[in-house]
Each structure stands twice: as structure tokens, then as C-alpha cells.
Amino acid sequence: MSDSNRSYRSSQLISPFGPGSIIDIGDESLILMDIKHWPTNLDEIKLDRLTKEAGIWALKKPPILKTRWEKVHKNNALMTQRFPTWLFCPRCRRLKRWNKENPVNEQGVPVCENSACKGKTLVPMRFVAACNHGHLQDVPWGRWAHQNQKESCPIPKDQLYFYSNSKKGSGLDALEIHCKNCGATNSLGSIMKEGALNISCSDKQPWEYNEGYSRNCKEPLRVLQRGASNLYYPIIRSALDIPYEVSSQGNYIIDAIEGTEDYKDLLRALERGKNKRAESCAEDLADEFGFTVNEIMQAVESGGEPKREFKIPDDKELRVAEWDVLSNSNIVEKQNANFVTRTTKFKSSESFGFEEYIKKVVLVDKLREVRAFCGFERIKPDDNPVLMKSADGQRSWLPACEVFGEGIFIEFNQRAIEDWEYQASSFVKPRIDIAQKQYAYVTSSYLPEPTAKFIALHTFAHLLIRQLSFESGYSSGSLRERIYADEEQAGILIYTADGDSEGSLGGLVQQGEPNRLFPAIIAALETANWCSNDPVCSELESQGVMGLNKAACHSCTLVSETSCENNNLLLDRKLLIGNESGLGLFSQIMKNLNEVFS
């Protein structure tokens, strides 16, 4: 573990750098430990809809220093492990596996022991080994250097050096590990090939240690660069704080006491088998509501909530309630302190023909979003997550953060989208088939199933985010998307995602007014017609991670990773703008506008 203090933004400790991720701070590379090692007295975030769906009892904020002068201690800081532990000196090139006896400078950063290097800071190796079940470990550089050596070396780890052979160019073949004790050498040319290490998985995370640890994981190890995008897939679930009506339990005692802290404490106590604590909570409730202790205990045991068991929440289930509120014709009556909305009215002269596709625009003057970190995956997302578990196995909670802001909700005409899918099926279906073929290799809930409606709405949201970042003054990284494309749903929510301040300045909501929104949509679609990577971008069969994008690249469609809830995947701008023969969702509107303004 690192003995020195390092600082990081708390909003980034949920996403993109949650537990299990490698964080680069200065010249150091650290990995954040899981929540078993987090402080216990953390501030809670309240959102019952999310905690119930996840089967947990609480959401907790990462610890923060409230002032710059506050002293760091175990209750306001998180533990990290230095990883990778193999470091090298950029001056003498010697490889050294870090331990607590290694010399450090005034900032606590490891330095070279060689006096000739004059305290040169050691640099972490770029490569790590991981398996598809989420385990992570160091590359055994001593073993790699001697892999082609027939005779064994008495000290295979003590005299290792990391050199770059300029005569071999700048690829991995030019990087070599040398053992000065026996003269063994091996290049890194084949280190990233499948099965290159030829060793079994350690079956644990870098911060885990058990004496006599059994290696039960049979997954093959793969060598990746420590900053590779497929080394860490955080599993984040978020929910909006909306006026949500919970269905009645059908028991008047439960209806009366539900929602109180004593009721929740009573359920926790019963779940853990702490009968005395449960009776104490029942007594408090009896005094407050006028029931007897026996009545409360019988009501809870017969009609109370079922035992909460942690599971990764289903995004579809979380968004059903949000869609019901956002699409409600009486949305102005469904508000609370953290959800303030108003519906705009627009004329056909203001919408430039988009009224055929856009049914309603809602301006959300204030909203609150809670994001919970559920776990992570490595290599590829295929339902092998490393889940978050509390320290004692009973205090079921998840790390979370909350953001306040504003947004624009656009509800689309579902019939219009269905008609487009049918009429343009000769153009749409082949493009969707390619995405579904690639999606077949993704077996987890990491991404929604690709449909024409989802990809079209998702791409539209990206184009609009890129355009609104110019119009509103917010950076594109400060805007986020929520896509509602399940059955009987068709809409997008673009909202601010700043976790450092409560509320925002109204710049985004202002862009939702009809006289600004529809020109912005036209500008976004017009920009999507041309990409600096065309014709390559528009003609590729597939691109992006796992080939899940069609006509979409950084030059035309992709946004900041923090803005997209689907890892910048399942995008295709051609579904919106069409090809030479039209057939895109908005092809006819754009053609008509070009004729009018040409």
C-alpha cells in the first residue's frame, strides 16, 4: 500500500476510475482497492428507487477532504496499492520490484537505488496481465526474460534490465528484457499474443493476499497495456430523482411505518438475525405510531419487504418510472424539490417539419441524478463482473455520487419511427444486422440490444450534444445522455452532469426553447453529412470497440466517455441522414430544407 497521500477528484472515483481501476497520478501508477477497505462512516445518498432495485440498504459518497488543511486519516481517505509493482529506472534501465524497503523521495515516490542515478524517479512498467474473470497481476518479467533460456538462472529477478533497441525500430520488438546475471534476453514482440505468458491466473486482485492462496481460476491470462480501454469496464447504474409512487404493501401497519429509519433498521436487524436490535426498533416504532410491538413484528414478518440481495440493477427497469413521468401529459404536476419541469409549445413554422417526428419537448429546470458503482469487468464485458461487497458481507451498500443540473427531454413520435423502419427496411435492416451480429459476442448487460430505434436515437443524442456544446457554453464533457428506446418508449434526455455544484446556470435549458432547439438540430444533422474521415468512416462495415459502430468516429459522432452511457458504441449517423437515395430518418426533412434555403 502507498504510505503517502495523493489527491483525486471525488466525482471520478465512481466513474471512470472506480474501485479496481488503475490511476496515474504524476509519475506513479496506483490501483484503487474495493469497498472492503473504504471507511465506515461515509455520508449517505438517499434514493430508495435505486437501492431497492439493487437489493442494498444504502448508497454512500466517497470520502472527501472538506478543507485543504484537513489532515488525512483512515476515515476521510481511500487505500491504494502501487501497481504494477515492477518499476524501472529511466537512467540505468534496471528493473526493480517495489516493496516497502525501497527508497523514496520527499513525495513518497520510489527512486533508483543506484547512486549514479542521483535519486531518479522509477517509472512503472506499461504492461500488466489480466483474465476475463476480472483478476489482475504483474507480468512476471523474470520468467519472461528467461523464457527461451535452457539453463536455469540462480537469481532470475535480481539483475533485470529494460532496454530499447533502436536498431529494431519503435515497435514491441525493440523492447527487450535482459538478465545481466546469466545473459538471458527476450523481446516484447510476442508478449501480447494469446497464451504468451504460459502461466496460470493468480485468481485475485493486486490488493488481495491470502497465505496459501488457491488458484481456482482457469481463465487464460492476457497481457495488456495498463492504460488499455479494455482493461477496465466499470458497471454504473444511475437513476433520476423523480416523483415516484411506490405501490402499497397491502398492510396498513407497513404503510404507516414504511420509509422511516427505524423501519429500515428493523429490516436490517431481522436480516442479520439480531433479534434484540429488531425488538428495540419495533419498540421505537410502537411509541411513535401507537401500534404494539407484536403487531409491528407480525406485520413486518408477514407483509414486509423481502430480504434484500445485491444484484446489478436492470437499466430498463430503472427507466420505466422515468419514462412514465417524462412522457406524462401532466408532467408539470409531477414535480419535487429536485425535479422541476415545464413543457414548451412550438408551431410548425418554428419546427421546420420536425413536428412529424418530435412529439414533445420538456425543459427540466432542475434535476438530480444518482450514480452507483456496482462492479467492473476486464478484457471484454460478458457477464463475469467483479461485484462490490461490503467488508462484513452484511452491510450491503454501494459507492455512489449525486449530480444536480438541468436538461432537455425530447419525446419522439413512435409511429413515425416505426413507419420509417418499415419504409426504409432495405436500407436499415442490413445495417442493423451487422450491429446485431457483432453484439452476439457481447453476452453481458453492458450494452442494450441494438435496434434501429435505439441506434437512431443514440446517434441523434450524440450529434445534439456536440452541437449544444457550441451553443450553450458547456463543454461536451459536461453534458450527458439518457436514451429511452425500450418498447413503447422513444425519447432522449440531454442534461448537465457536473458533480461539483448544485444546479446550473440555465444555459442548457435556454437552448431547449423552440427558436434555438430546432436550428441546433438542423445544424447537427447538416454537420453529420460530412466527416473528415469520409469516405472511410461512412463505408466501413464496422468500427469501434468490438465493431459495434457503423458510420461513427471521433471526427463526426463520438463524444466524451463521461457523456455517453454506452461507451461510445451502437452509433450510425447514416441511419439519420441516409445515403444517396435518402432513406435516413431525417433525409426528407433535410432535403426539403436544402431546397428552401438553396
Coordinates of C-alpha atoms in Angstrom, one line a residue:
M1 CA 0.0 0.0 0.0
S2 CA 1.1 3.5 -0.6
D3 CA 2.2 5.3 2.6
S4 CA 1.9 8.8 1.0
N5 CA -1.1 10.9 0.5
R6 CA -2.4 11.5 -3.0
S7 CA -5.4 13.5 -4.1
Y8 CA -8.1 12.9 -6.7
R9 CA -11.4 14.3 -7.7
S10 CA -14.2 12.5 -5.8
S11 CA -16.5 12.6 -8.8
Q12 CA -14.0 10.5 -10.8
L13 CA -13.9 7.8 -8.0
I14 CA -17.2 6.4 -9.3
S15 CA -16.6 6.8 -13.0
P16 CA -14.4 6.4 -14.9
F17 CA -11.9 5.5 -12.1
G18 CA -13.8 3.4 -9.6
P19 CA -12.5 0.5 -7.4
G20 CA -10.3 -1.8 -9.4
S21 CA -9.1 0.8 -11.8
I22 CA -5.5 1.9 -12.4
I23 CA -5.0 5.6 -11.7
D24 CA -2.0 7.5 -12.9
I25 CA -1.0 10.4 -10.5
G26 CA 2.2 12.1 -11.6
D27 CA 4.9 9.5 -12.1
E28 CA 3.0 6.9 -10.1
S29 CA 0.6 4.2 -11.1
L30 CA -1.9 3.1 -8.3
I31 CA -4.9 0.8 -8.2
L32 CA -7.9 1.7 -6.1
M33 CA -8.9 -1.0 -3.6
D34 CA -12.5 -2.3 -3.4
I35 CA -15.0 -1.1 -0.8
K36 CA -14.0 -3.6 1.8
H37 CA -11.2 -1.2 2.5
W38 CA -13.3 2.0 2.5
P39 CA -14.1 4.0 5.7
T40 CA -17.2 3.0 7.5
N41 CA -18.6 6.5 8.5
L42 CA -19.4 7.8 5.0
D43 CA -22.1 10.2 4.1
E44 CA -25.2 8.5 2.6
I45 CA -27.1 9.4 -0.5
K46 CA -30.8 8.9 -0.4
L47 CA -32.7 7.4 -3.4
D48 CA -34.9 4.5 -2.5
R49 CA -35.8 3.6 -6.0
L50 CA -32.1 2.8 -6.8
T51 CA -31.3 1.0 -3.5
K52 CA -34.4 -1.3 -3.8
E53 CA -33.6 -2.2 -7.4
A54 CA -30.0 -3.0 -6.4
G55 CA -31.1 -5.0 -3.3
I56 CA -28.9 -2.9 -1.0
W57 CA -29.6 -0.8 2.1
A58 CA -27.5 2.3 1.3
L59 CA -25.6 4.4 -1.2
K60 CA -22.5 6.2 0.2
K61 CA -20.3 9.0 -1.1
P62 CA -16.6 8.6 -1.4
P63 CA -14.7 10.3 1.4
I64 CA -13.5 13.9 0.8
L65 CA -11.3 16.4 2.4
K66 CA -13.6 19.3 3.4
T67 CA -10.8 21.8 3.5
R68 CA -7.3 21.8 2.0
W69 CA -5.9 22.0 5.5
E70 CA -7.7 18.9 6.8
K71 CA -5.4 16.1 8.0
V72 CA -5.6 12.9 6.1
H73 CA -6.6 9.9 8.2
K74 CA -8.4 6.5 7.7
N75 CA -11.9 8.0 7.9
N76 CA -11.5 10.5 5.1
A77 CA -9.3 8.7 2.6
L78 CA -9.2 5.6 0.4
M79 CA -6.5 3.0 0.3
T80 CA -4.5 2.3 -2.9
Q81 CA -1.9 -0.3 -3.9
R82 CA 1.1 0.6 -6.0
F83 CA 0.5 -1.3 -9.3
P84 CA 2.2 -2.5 -11.3
T85 CA 4.9 -3.3 -8.7
W86 CA 7.6 -3.7 -11.3
L87 CA 9.3 -0.4 -11.9
F88 CA 12.4 0.6 -13.9
C89 CA 14.9 3.5 -13.8
P90 CA 14.8 5.6 -17.0
R91 CA 18.5 6.3 -16.5
C92 CA 20.2 3.0 -15.7
R93 CA 17.2 0.9 -17.0
R94 CA 17.3 -1.5 -14.1
L95 CA 14.0 -3.3 -13.3
K96 CA 13.0 -3.3 -9.6
R97 CA 10.0 -4.9 -7.9
W98 CA 8.8 -2.4 -5.4
N99 CA 8.5 -3.1 -1.7
K100 CA 8.3 -1.0 1.4
E101 CA 12.1 -1.1 1.9
N102 CA 12.6 0.6 -1.5
P103 CA 13.9 4.2 -1.1
V104 CA 11.5 7.0 -1.8
N105 CA 11.9 10.8 -2.3
E106 CA 10.2 13.5 -0.2
Q107 CA 6.9 13.0 -2.1
G108 CA 7.0 9.3 -1.3
V109 CA 7.7 8.3 -4.9
P110 CA 10.2 5.3 -5.4
V111 CA 13.6 6.3 -6.6
C112 CA 16.6 4.3 -8.0
E113 CA 19.0 2.8 -5.5
N114 CA 21.9 3.4 -7.9
S115 CA 23.9 6.3 -6.5
A116 CA 24.9 7.2 -10.1
C117 CA 21.3 7.9 -10.9
K118 CA 21.1 10.5 -8.2
G119 CA 17.6 9.7 -6.9
K120 CA 16.0 9.3 -10.4
T121 CA 12.2 8.5 -10.1
L122 CA 11.3 5.0 -11.0
V123 CA 8.7 4.5 -13.8
P124 CA 6.0 1.8 -13.6
M125 CA 6.1 -0.8 -16.4
R126 CA 3.5 -0.3 -19.1
F127 CA 2.2 -3.9 -19.2
V128 CA 0.0 -5.9 -16.9
A129 CA -1.7 -9.3 -17.0
A130 CA -5.4 -9.8 -16.7
C131 CA -8.0 -12.5 -17.2
N132 CA -11.6 -12.3 -18.4
H133 CA -12.9 -13.0 -14.8
G134 CA -11.5 -9.7 -13.7
H135 CA -8.3 -10.8 -12.0
L136 CA -5.2 -8.7 -12.4
Q137 CA -1.5 -9.3 -11.7
D138 CA 2.0 -8.2 -12.7
V139 CA 3.8 -9.6 -15.7
P140 CA 6.5 -12.0 -14.4
W141 CA 9.4 -10.2 -16.0
G142 CA 12.0 -12.6 -14.6
R143 CA 10.2 -15.5 -16.1
W144 CA 9.7 -13.7 -19.4
A145 CA 13.4 -12.8 -19.7
H146 CA 14.4 -16.4 -19.2
Q147 CA 11.6 -17.9 -21.3
N148 CA 13.9 -19.0 -24.1
Q149 CA 16.8 -19.9 -21.8
K150 CA 17.5 -23.7 -21.4
E151 CA 19.6 -23.4 -18.3
S152 CA 18.0 -22.0 -15.1
C153 CA 19.3 -18.7 -13.6
P154 CA 20.0 -18.7 -9.8
I155 CA 18.7 -15.2 -9.4
P156 CA 16.2 -14.6 -12.2
K157 CA 14.6 -11.5 -10.7
D158 CA 17.6 -9.5 -9.3
Q159 CA 19.6 -8.3 -12.3
L160 CA 16.9 -7.5 -14.8
Y161 CA 17.1 -4.5 -17.2
F162 CA 14.6 -3.0 -19.6
Y163 CA 16.3 -1.7 -22.8
S164 CA 15.1 -0.3 -26.1
N165 CA 17.0 -1.5 -29.2
S166 CA 16.9 1.4 -31.6
K167 CA 18.1 -0.9 -34.4
K168 CA 14.8 -2.7 -34.3
G169 CA 12.6 0.3 -34.8
S170 CA 9.9 1.6 -32.4
G171 CA 7.6 -1.4 -32.0
L172 CA 7.4 -4.0 -29.3
D173 CA 10.2 -6.0 -30.9
A174 CA 12.6 -3.2 -30.0
L175 CA 11.8 -3.5 -26.3
E176 CA 13.9 -6.1 -24.5
I177 CA 14.3 -7.6 -21.0
H178 CA 17.9 -8.5 -20.2
C179 CA 19.3 -10.6 -17.3
K180 CA 22.8 -9.4 -16.5
N181 CA 23.4 -12.4 -14.2
C182 CA 23.1 -15.1 -16.8
G183 CA 22.9 -13.2 -20.1
A184 CA 19.3 -14.2 -21.0
T185 CA 17.3 -11.8 -23.1
N186 CA 13.8 -11.7 -24.6
S187 CA 12.0 -9.1 -26.6
L188 CA 8.4 -8.0 -26.0
G189 CA 7.4 -8.7 -29.6
S190 CA 5.1 -11.6 -28.8
I191 CA 4.1 -10.7 -25.3
M192 CA 0.6 -9.5 -26.2
K193 CA -0.2 -12.7 -28.1
E194 CA -2.7 -15.1 -26.7
G195 CA -1.1 -17.6 -24.3
A196 CA 2.3 -15.8 -24.4
L197 CA 2.9 -15.9 -20.6
N198 CA 2.0 -19.6 -20.3
I199 CA 1.2 -19.3 -16.6
S200 CA -2.0 -19.7 -14.6
C201 CA -4.0 -16.8 -13.3
S202 CA -3.3 -15.7 -9.7
D203 CA -7.1 -15.8 -9.0
K204 CA -7.1 -12.5 -7.1
Q205 CA -6.7 -8.7 -7.3
P206 CA -3.4 -6.9 -6.6
W207 CA -4.6 -5.7 -3.1
E208 CA -5.7 -9.2 -2.0
Y209 CA -3.4 -11.5 -0.1
N210 CA -4.1 -14.8 1.5
E211 CA -1.4 -17.2 2.7
G212 CA -1.5 -20.4 0.7
Y213 CA -3.9 -18.8 -1.8
S214 CA -5.5 -21.4 -4.0
R215 CA -5.6 -20.7 -7.8
N216 CA -9.0 -21.9 -8.9
C217 CA -9.3 -19.5 -11.9
K218 CA -8.8 -21.4 -15.2
E219 CA -9.1 -18.3 -17.4
P220 CA -6.0 -17.6 -19.6
L221 CA -4.0 -14.5 -18.9
R222 CA -3.7 -11.7 -21.5
V223 CA -1.0 -9.0 -21.4
L224 CA -2.4 -5.5 -21.9
Q225 CA -1.0 -2.0 -21.5
R226 CA -2.1 -0.6 -18.2
G227 CA -4.0 2.2 -19.9
A228 CA -5.8 0.0 -22.4
S229 CA -9.5 0.7 -22.7
N230 CA -10.5 -2.9 -22.3
L231 CA -8.6 -3.4 -19.0
Y232 CA -11.5 -1.9 -17.0
Y233 CA -15.2 -1.7 -17.7
P234 CA -17.0 0.0 -14.8
I235 CA -20.6 -1.1 -14.2
I236 CA -22.5 2.1 -13.4
R237 CA -26.2 2.3 -12.8
S238 CA -27.9 5.7 -12.4
A239 CA -31.4 6.9 -11.7
L240 CA -33.1 10.3 -11.7
D241 CA -34.8 11.6 -8.5
I242 CA -38.3 11.8 -9.8
P243 CA -41.7 11.8 -8.0
Y244 CA -42.1 8.1 -7.8
E245 CA -45.1 6.4 -6.3
V246 CA -44.4 3.1 -4.6
S247 CA -47.2 0.5 -4.7
S248 CA -48.8 -0.2 -1.4
Q249 CA -47.8 -3.4 0.6
G250 CA -51.4 -4.0 1.4
N251 CA -50.8 -3.8 5.1
Y252 CA -51.9 -0.7 7.0
I253 CA -49.1 -1.0 9.6
I254 CA -46.4 -1.3 6.9
D255 CA -48.0 1.6 5.0
A256 CA -47.7 3.7 8.2
I257 CA -44.1 2.9 9.2
E258 CA -42.6 2.4 5.8
G259 CA -40.0 5.0 4.9
T260 CA -38.8 5.6 8.5
E261 CA -35.2 4.9 9.5
D262 CA -36.5 2.7 12.4
Y263 CA -38.3 0.5 9.9
K264 CA -35.2 0.2 7.7
D265 CA -33.1 -0.6 10.8
L266 CA -35.7 -3.2 11.8
L267 CA -35.5 -5.0 8.5
R268 CA -31.7 -4.9 8.6
A269 CA -31.7 -6.4 12.1
L270 CA -34.1 -9.2 11.1
E271 CA -31.9 -10.0 8.0
R272 CA -28.8 -10.3 10.2
G273 CA -30.5 -12.3 12.9
K274 CA -30.2 -9.6 15.6
N275 CA -33.4 -10.2 17.4
K276 CA -32.7 -7.8 20.3
R277 CA -32.0 -5.0 17.9
A278 CA -35.1 -5.7 16.0
E279 CA -37.3 -5.6 19.1
S280 CA -35.7 -2.3 20.1
C281 CA -36.6 -0.8 16.7
A282 CA -40.1 -2.2 17.0
E283 CA -40.5 -0.5 20.4
D284 CA -39.4 2.8 18.9
L285 CA -42.0 2.4 16.1
A286 CA -44.7 1.4 18.6
D287 CA -44.1 4.5 20.7
E288 CA -44.3 6.7 17.6
F289 CA -47.2 5.2 15.7
G290 CA -49.3 3.7 18.5
F291 CA -49.1 0.0 17.5
T292 CA -48.0 -2.8 19.8
V293 CA -44.6 -4.4 19.4
N294 CA -46.2 -7.7 18.5
E295 CA -48.4 -6.1 15.8
I296 CA -45.4 -4.5 14.2
M297 CA -43.3 -7.7 14.3
Q298 CA -46.1 -9.8 12.8
A299 CA -46.8 -7.2 10.1
V300 CA -43.1 -7.0 9.1
E301 CA -42.6 -10.8 9.2
S302 CA -45.7 -11.4 7.1
G303 CA -46.0 -8.4 4.9
G304 CA -42.7 -6.6 5.0
E305 CA -40.1 -6.3 2.3
P306 CA -38.3 -9.5 1.1
K307 CA -34.7 -9.9 2.1
R308 CA -32.5 -7.6 0.1
E309 CA -29.9 -9.4 -2.0
F310 CA -27.5 -7.4 -4.1
K311 CA -27.9 -7.6 -7.9
I312 CA -26.9 -5.3 -10.7
P313 CA -30.0 -3.2 -11.4
D314 CA -31.7 -3.5 -14.7
D315 CA -31.4 -0.3 -16.6
K316 CA -34.7 -0.9 -18.4
E317 CA -36.5 -1.3 -15.0
L318 CA -35.0 1.9 -13.7
R319 CA -36.1 3.9 -16.7
V320 CA -39.7 2.7 -16.8
A321 CA -40.6 5.0 -14.0
E322 CA -38.6 7.9 -15.5
W323 CA -40.3 7.5 -18.9
D324 CA -43.7 7.4 -17.3
V325 CA -43.0 10.8 -15.6
L326 CA -41.2 12.5 -18.5
S327 CA -43.7 11.4 -21.1
N328 CA -46.8 12.1 -18.9
S329 CA -49.1 14.8 -20.4
N330 CA -49.4 16.3 -16.9
I331 CA -45.7 16.3 -16.2
V332 CA -45.9 19.8 -14.7
E333 CA -47.9 18.3 -11.8
K334 CA -45.3 15.7 -11.2
Q335 CA -42.5 17.6 -9.5
N336 CA -40.5 17.7 -6.4
A337 CA -37.7 19.7 -4.9
N338 CA -35.1 18.1 -7.2
F339 CA -37.3 17.7 -10.3
V340 CA -38.7 20.9 -11.8
T341 CA -40.0 20.9 -15.4
R342 CA -42.0 22.8 -17.9
T343 CA -43.3 21.9 -21.4
T344 CA -42.6 24.0 -24.4
K345 CA -45.0 24.7 -27.2
F346 CA -43.9 25.1 -30.7
K347 CA -45.5 26.0 -34.0
S348 CA -44.9 24.2 -37.3
S349 CA -43.3 27.3 -38.6
E350 CA -40.7 27.0 -35.8
S351 CA -40.1 23.3 -36.1
F352 CA -39.1 23.2 -39.8
G353 CA -41.1 20.0 -40.3
F354 CA -39.7 18.2 -37.3
E355 CA -43.1 18.2 -35.6
E356 CA -43.8 15.0 -37.7
Y357 CA -41.1 13.2 -35.6
I358 CA -40.8 15.2 -32.4
K359 CA -43.9 14.9 -30.2
K360 CA -42.9 17.0 -27.2
V361 CA -40.0 19.0 -25.7
V362 CA -39.8 19.2 -21.9
L363 CA -37.4 21.7 -20.3
V364 CA -36.1 20.3 -17.0
D365 CA -35.0 23.3 -15.0
K366 CA -33.7 21.2 -12.1
L367 CA -32.9 17.5 -11.8
R368 CA -30.8 15.3 -9.6
E369 CA -29.1 12.1 -10.7
V370 CA -27.6 9.4 -8.5
R371 CA -24.9 7.1 -9.9
A372 CA -24.0 3.9 -8.2
F373 CA -20.9 1.8 -8.8
C374 CA -21.8 -1.9 -8.9
G375 CA -18.6 -3.5 -10.1
F376 CA -16.3 -3.9 -13.0
E377 CA -15.2 -6.3 -15.8
R378 CA -11.9 -6.8 -17.6
I379 CA -10.9 -7.8 -21.2
K380 CA -14.5 -7.9 -22.5
P381 CA -17.9 -7.4 -21.0
D382 CA -19.5 -10.8 -20.9
D383 CA -21.2 -11.3 -17.5
N384 CA -18.1 -12.0 -15.5
P385 CA -18.2 -9.0 -13.2
V386 CA -16.2 -8.3 -10.1
L387 CA -19.0 -7.2 -7.8
M388 CA -18.7 -4.8 -4.9
K389 CA -19.2 -6.5 -1.5
S390 CA -19.2 -4.8 1.9
A391 CA -16.5 -5.6 4.5
D392 CA -18.5 -7.9 6.7
G393 CA -20.8 -9.3 4.0
Q394 CA -23.9 -7.8 5.7
R395 CA -23.6 -4.0 5.4
S396 CA -24.9 -4.1 1.8
W397 CA -24.1 -0.7 0.3
L398 CA -22.6 0.7 -2.9
P399 CA -20.4 3.7 -3.5
A400 CA -22.3 6.5 -5.3
C401 CA -22.3 10.1 -6.3
E402 CA -25.0 12.6 -7.0
V403 CA -25.1 15.4 -9.5
F404 CA -27.5 18.3 -9.9
G405 CA -28.3 20.1 -13.1
E406 CA -30.7 20.9 -15.9
G407 CA -31.8 19.1 -19.1
I408 CA -33.8 18.9 -22.3
F409 CA -36.1 15.9 -22.8
I410 CA -37.3 15.2 -26.4
E411 CA -40.1 12.7 -26.9
F412 CA -40.3 11.3 -30.4
N413 CA -43.3 10.1 -32.3
Q414 CA -43.1 6.3 -32.1
R415 CA -45.4 5.8 -35.0
A416 CA -43.2 7.9 -37.3
I417 CA -40.1 5.9 -36.3
E418 CA -41.9 2.6 -36.9
D419 CA -43.1 3.9 -40.3
W420 CA -39.5 4.8 -41.3
E421 CA -38.2 1.4 -40.2
Y422 CA -40.8 -0.3 -42.4
Q423 CA -40.5 2.0 -45.5
A424 CA -36.7 2.1 -45.4
S425 CA -36.2 -1.5 -44.4
S426 CA -34.0 -2.2 -47.4
F427 CA -31.5 0.4 -46.1
V428 CA -32.0 0.0 -42.4
K429 CA -32.1 -3.8 -41.9
P430 CA -28.6 -4.6 -43.4
R431 CA -27.0 -2.0 -41.2
I432 CA -28.8 -3.3 -38.1
D433 CA -28.0 -6.9 -38.9
I434 CA -24.2 -6.1 -38.9
A435 CA -24.6 -4.5 -35.4
Q436 CA -26.6 -7.4 -34.1
K437 CA -24.0 -9.9 -35.5
Q438 CA -21.2 -8.1 -33.6
Y439 CA -23.5 -7.8 -30.5
A440 CA -23.9 -11.6 -30.4
Y441 CA -20.3 -11.8 -29.0
V442 CA -21.3 -9.5 -26.1
T443 CA -23.1 -11.6 -23.6
S444 CA -23.4 -9.2 -20.7
S445 CA -25.9 -6.4 -19.9
Y446 CA -23.1 -3.9 -20.6
L447 CA -24.9 -2.7 -23.7
P448 CA -28.6 -2.7 -24.7
E449 CA -29.6 -4.8 -27.7
P450 CA -29.1 -2.9 -31.0
T451 CA -32.3 -1.9 -32.7
A452 CA -32.9 0.7 -35.4
K453 CA -34.8 2.9 -32.9
F454 CA -32.1 2.7 -30.3
I455 CA -29.2 3.4 -32.7
A456 CA -31.0 6.2 -34.3
L457 CA -31.9 7.9 -31.0
H458 CA -28.5 7.3 -29.6
T459 CA -26.7 8.8 -32.6
F460 CA -29.1 11.7 -32.6
A461 CA -28.3 12.4 -28.9
H462 CA -24.5 12.4 -29.7
L463 CA -24.9 14.8 -32.6
L464 CA -27.1 17.1 -30.5
I465 CA -24.6 17.0 -27.6
R466 CA -21.8 18.0 -29.9
Q467 CA -23.9 20.9 -31.3
L468 CA -25.3 22.1 -27.9
S469 CA -21.7 22.3 -26.5
F470 CA -21.1 25.1 -29.0
E471 CA -24.5 26.7 -28.4
S472 CA -24.8 26.6 -24.6
G473 CA -21.3 27.2 -23.4
Y474 CA -20.9 23.9 -21.6
S475 CA -18.1 21.6 -22.7
S476 CA -19.2 18.4 -24.3
G477 CA -17.8 16.5 -21.3
S478 CA -20.3 18.4 -19.0
L479 CA -23.3 17.1 -20.9
R480 CA -24.7 13.6 -20.6
E481 CA -27.4 11.5 -22.4
R482 CA -30.2 9.1 -21.3
I483 CA -31.8 7.1 -24.0
Y484 CA -35.3 5.8 -23.7
A485 CA -35.8 3.3 -26.5
D486 CA -37.4 0.3 -25.0
E487 CA -40.8 -1.0 -26.1
E488 CA -43.4 1.8 -26.1
Q489 CA -40.6 4.3 -25.5
A490 CA -38.9 6.8 -27.8
G491 CA -37.0 9.7 -26.3
I492 CA -33.7 11.2 -25.2
L493 CA -32.7 13.4 -22.3
I494 CA -29.7 15.7 -22.6
Y495 CA -28.6 17.1 -19.3
T496 CA -25.7 18.6 -17.4
A497 CA -23.6 16.3 -15.4
D498 CA -21.5 18.5 -13.2
G499 CA -20.9 16.9 -9.8
D500 CA -19.1 19.9 -8.3
S501 CA -22.0 22.3 -7.9
E502 CA -25.7 22.2 -7.2
G503 CA -27.8 23.2 -10.1
S504 CA -26.5 25.1 -13.1
L505 CA -26.8 28.4 -14.9
G506 CA -29.7 27.7 -17.2
G507 CA -27.6 27.8 -20.4
L508 CA -28.7 24.3 -21.5
V509 CA -32.5 24.8 -20.8
Q510 CA -32.3 28.1 -22.7
Q511 CA -31.2 26.1 -25.8
G512 CA -34.3 24.0 -25.5
E513 CA -36.6 26.8 -26.5
P514 CA -38.1 26.1 -30.0
N515 CA -36.4 29.1 -31.6
R516 CA -33.0 27.7 -30.6
L517 CA -33.5 23.9 -30.4
F518 CA -34.7 23.2 -34.0
P519 CA -32.0 25.3 -35.7
A520 CA -29.5 23.4 -33.5
I521 CA -30.9 20.1 -34.7
I522 CA -30.7 21.2 -38.3
A523 CA -27.1 22.3 -37.8
A524 CA -26.2 19.0 -36.1
L525 CA -27.7 16.9 -38.9
E526 CA -26.1 19.1 -41.5
T527 CA -22.7 18.7 -39.9
A528 CA -23.2 14.9 -39.8
N529 CA -23.4 14.8 -43.6
W530 CA -19.7 15.4 -43.8
C531 CA -16.9 13.7 -41.8
S532 CA -13.1 14.4 -42.3
N533 CA -12.6 10.6 -42.3
D534 CA -15.1 10.1 -45.2
P535 CA -15.4 8.0 -47.3
V536 CA -13.7 5.6 -44.9
C537 CA -16.0 6.4 -42.0
S538 CA -19.2 6.1 -43.9
E539 CA -18.3 3.0 -45.9
L540 CA -16.7 0.8 -43.2
E541 CA -18.7 -2.4 -42.4
S542 CA -18.0 -1.9 -38.7
Q543 CA -15.7 0.1 -36.5
G544 CA -15.2 0.9 -32.8
V545 CA -14.7 -1.5 -29.9
M546 CA -15.9 -5.0 -30.9
G547 CA -17.0 -3.5 -34.2
L548 CA -20.3 -2.2 -32.8
N549 CA -20.3 1.1 -34.7
K550 CA -21.0 1.8 -38.4
A551 CA -20.7 5.3 -39.7
A552 CA -19.4 6.9 -36.5
C553 CA -15.9 8.1 -35.5
H554 CA -14.3 10.8 -33.3
S555 CA -14.4 13.3 -36.1
C556 CA -18.2 13.2 -36.6
T557 CA -20.2 11.4 -33.9
L558 CA -18.3 10.3 -30.8
V559 CA -18.4 12.3 -27.6
S560 CA -16.5 12.3 -24.3
E561 CA -16.5 8.9 -22.5
T562 CA -18.2 10.6 -19.5
S563 CA -21.0 11.8 -21.7
C564 CA -22.1 8.5 -23.2
E565 CA -23.7 5.8 -21.2
N566 CA -22.9 3.2 -23.8
N567 CA -19.2 3.6 -24.1
N568 CA -19.5 5.4 -27.5
L569 CA -20.9 2.3 -29.1
L570 CA -24.0 1.4 -31.2
L571 CA -23.8 4.5 -33.3
D572 CA -24.5 5.1 -37.0
R573 CA -25.1 8.6 -38.4
K574 CA -26.2 7.2 -41.8
L575 CA -29.4 6.0 -40.1
L576 CA -30.3 9.7 -39.6
I577 CA -29.0 11.3 -42.8
G578 CA -29.3 8.3 -45.2
N579 CA -27.3 7.7 -48.3
E580 CA -27.5 9.0 -51.9
S581 CA -31.0 7.6 -52.2
G582 CA -32.2 9.0 -48.9
L583 CA -33.9 6.6 -46.6
G584 CA -32.5 8.1 -43.4
L585 CA -34.8 9.1 -40.6
F586 CA -34.5 12.8 -41.4
S587 CA -33.4 12.6 -45.0
Q588 CA -36.6 14.0 -46.4
I589 CA -36.7 16.9 -44.0
M590 CA -33.1 17.9 -44.7
K591 CA -33.7 17.6 -48.4
N592 CA -36.7 19.9 -48.2
L593 CA -34.8 22.4 -46.1
N594 CA -31.9 22.4 -48.6
E595 CA -34.3 23.2 -51.4
V596 CA -35.9 26.0 -49.5
F597 CA -32.7 27.7 -48.4
S598 CA -30.7 27.0 -51.6

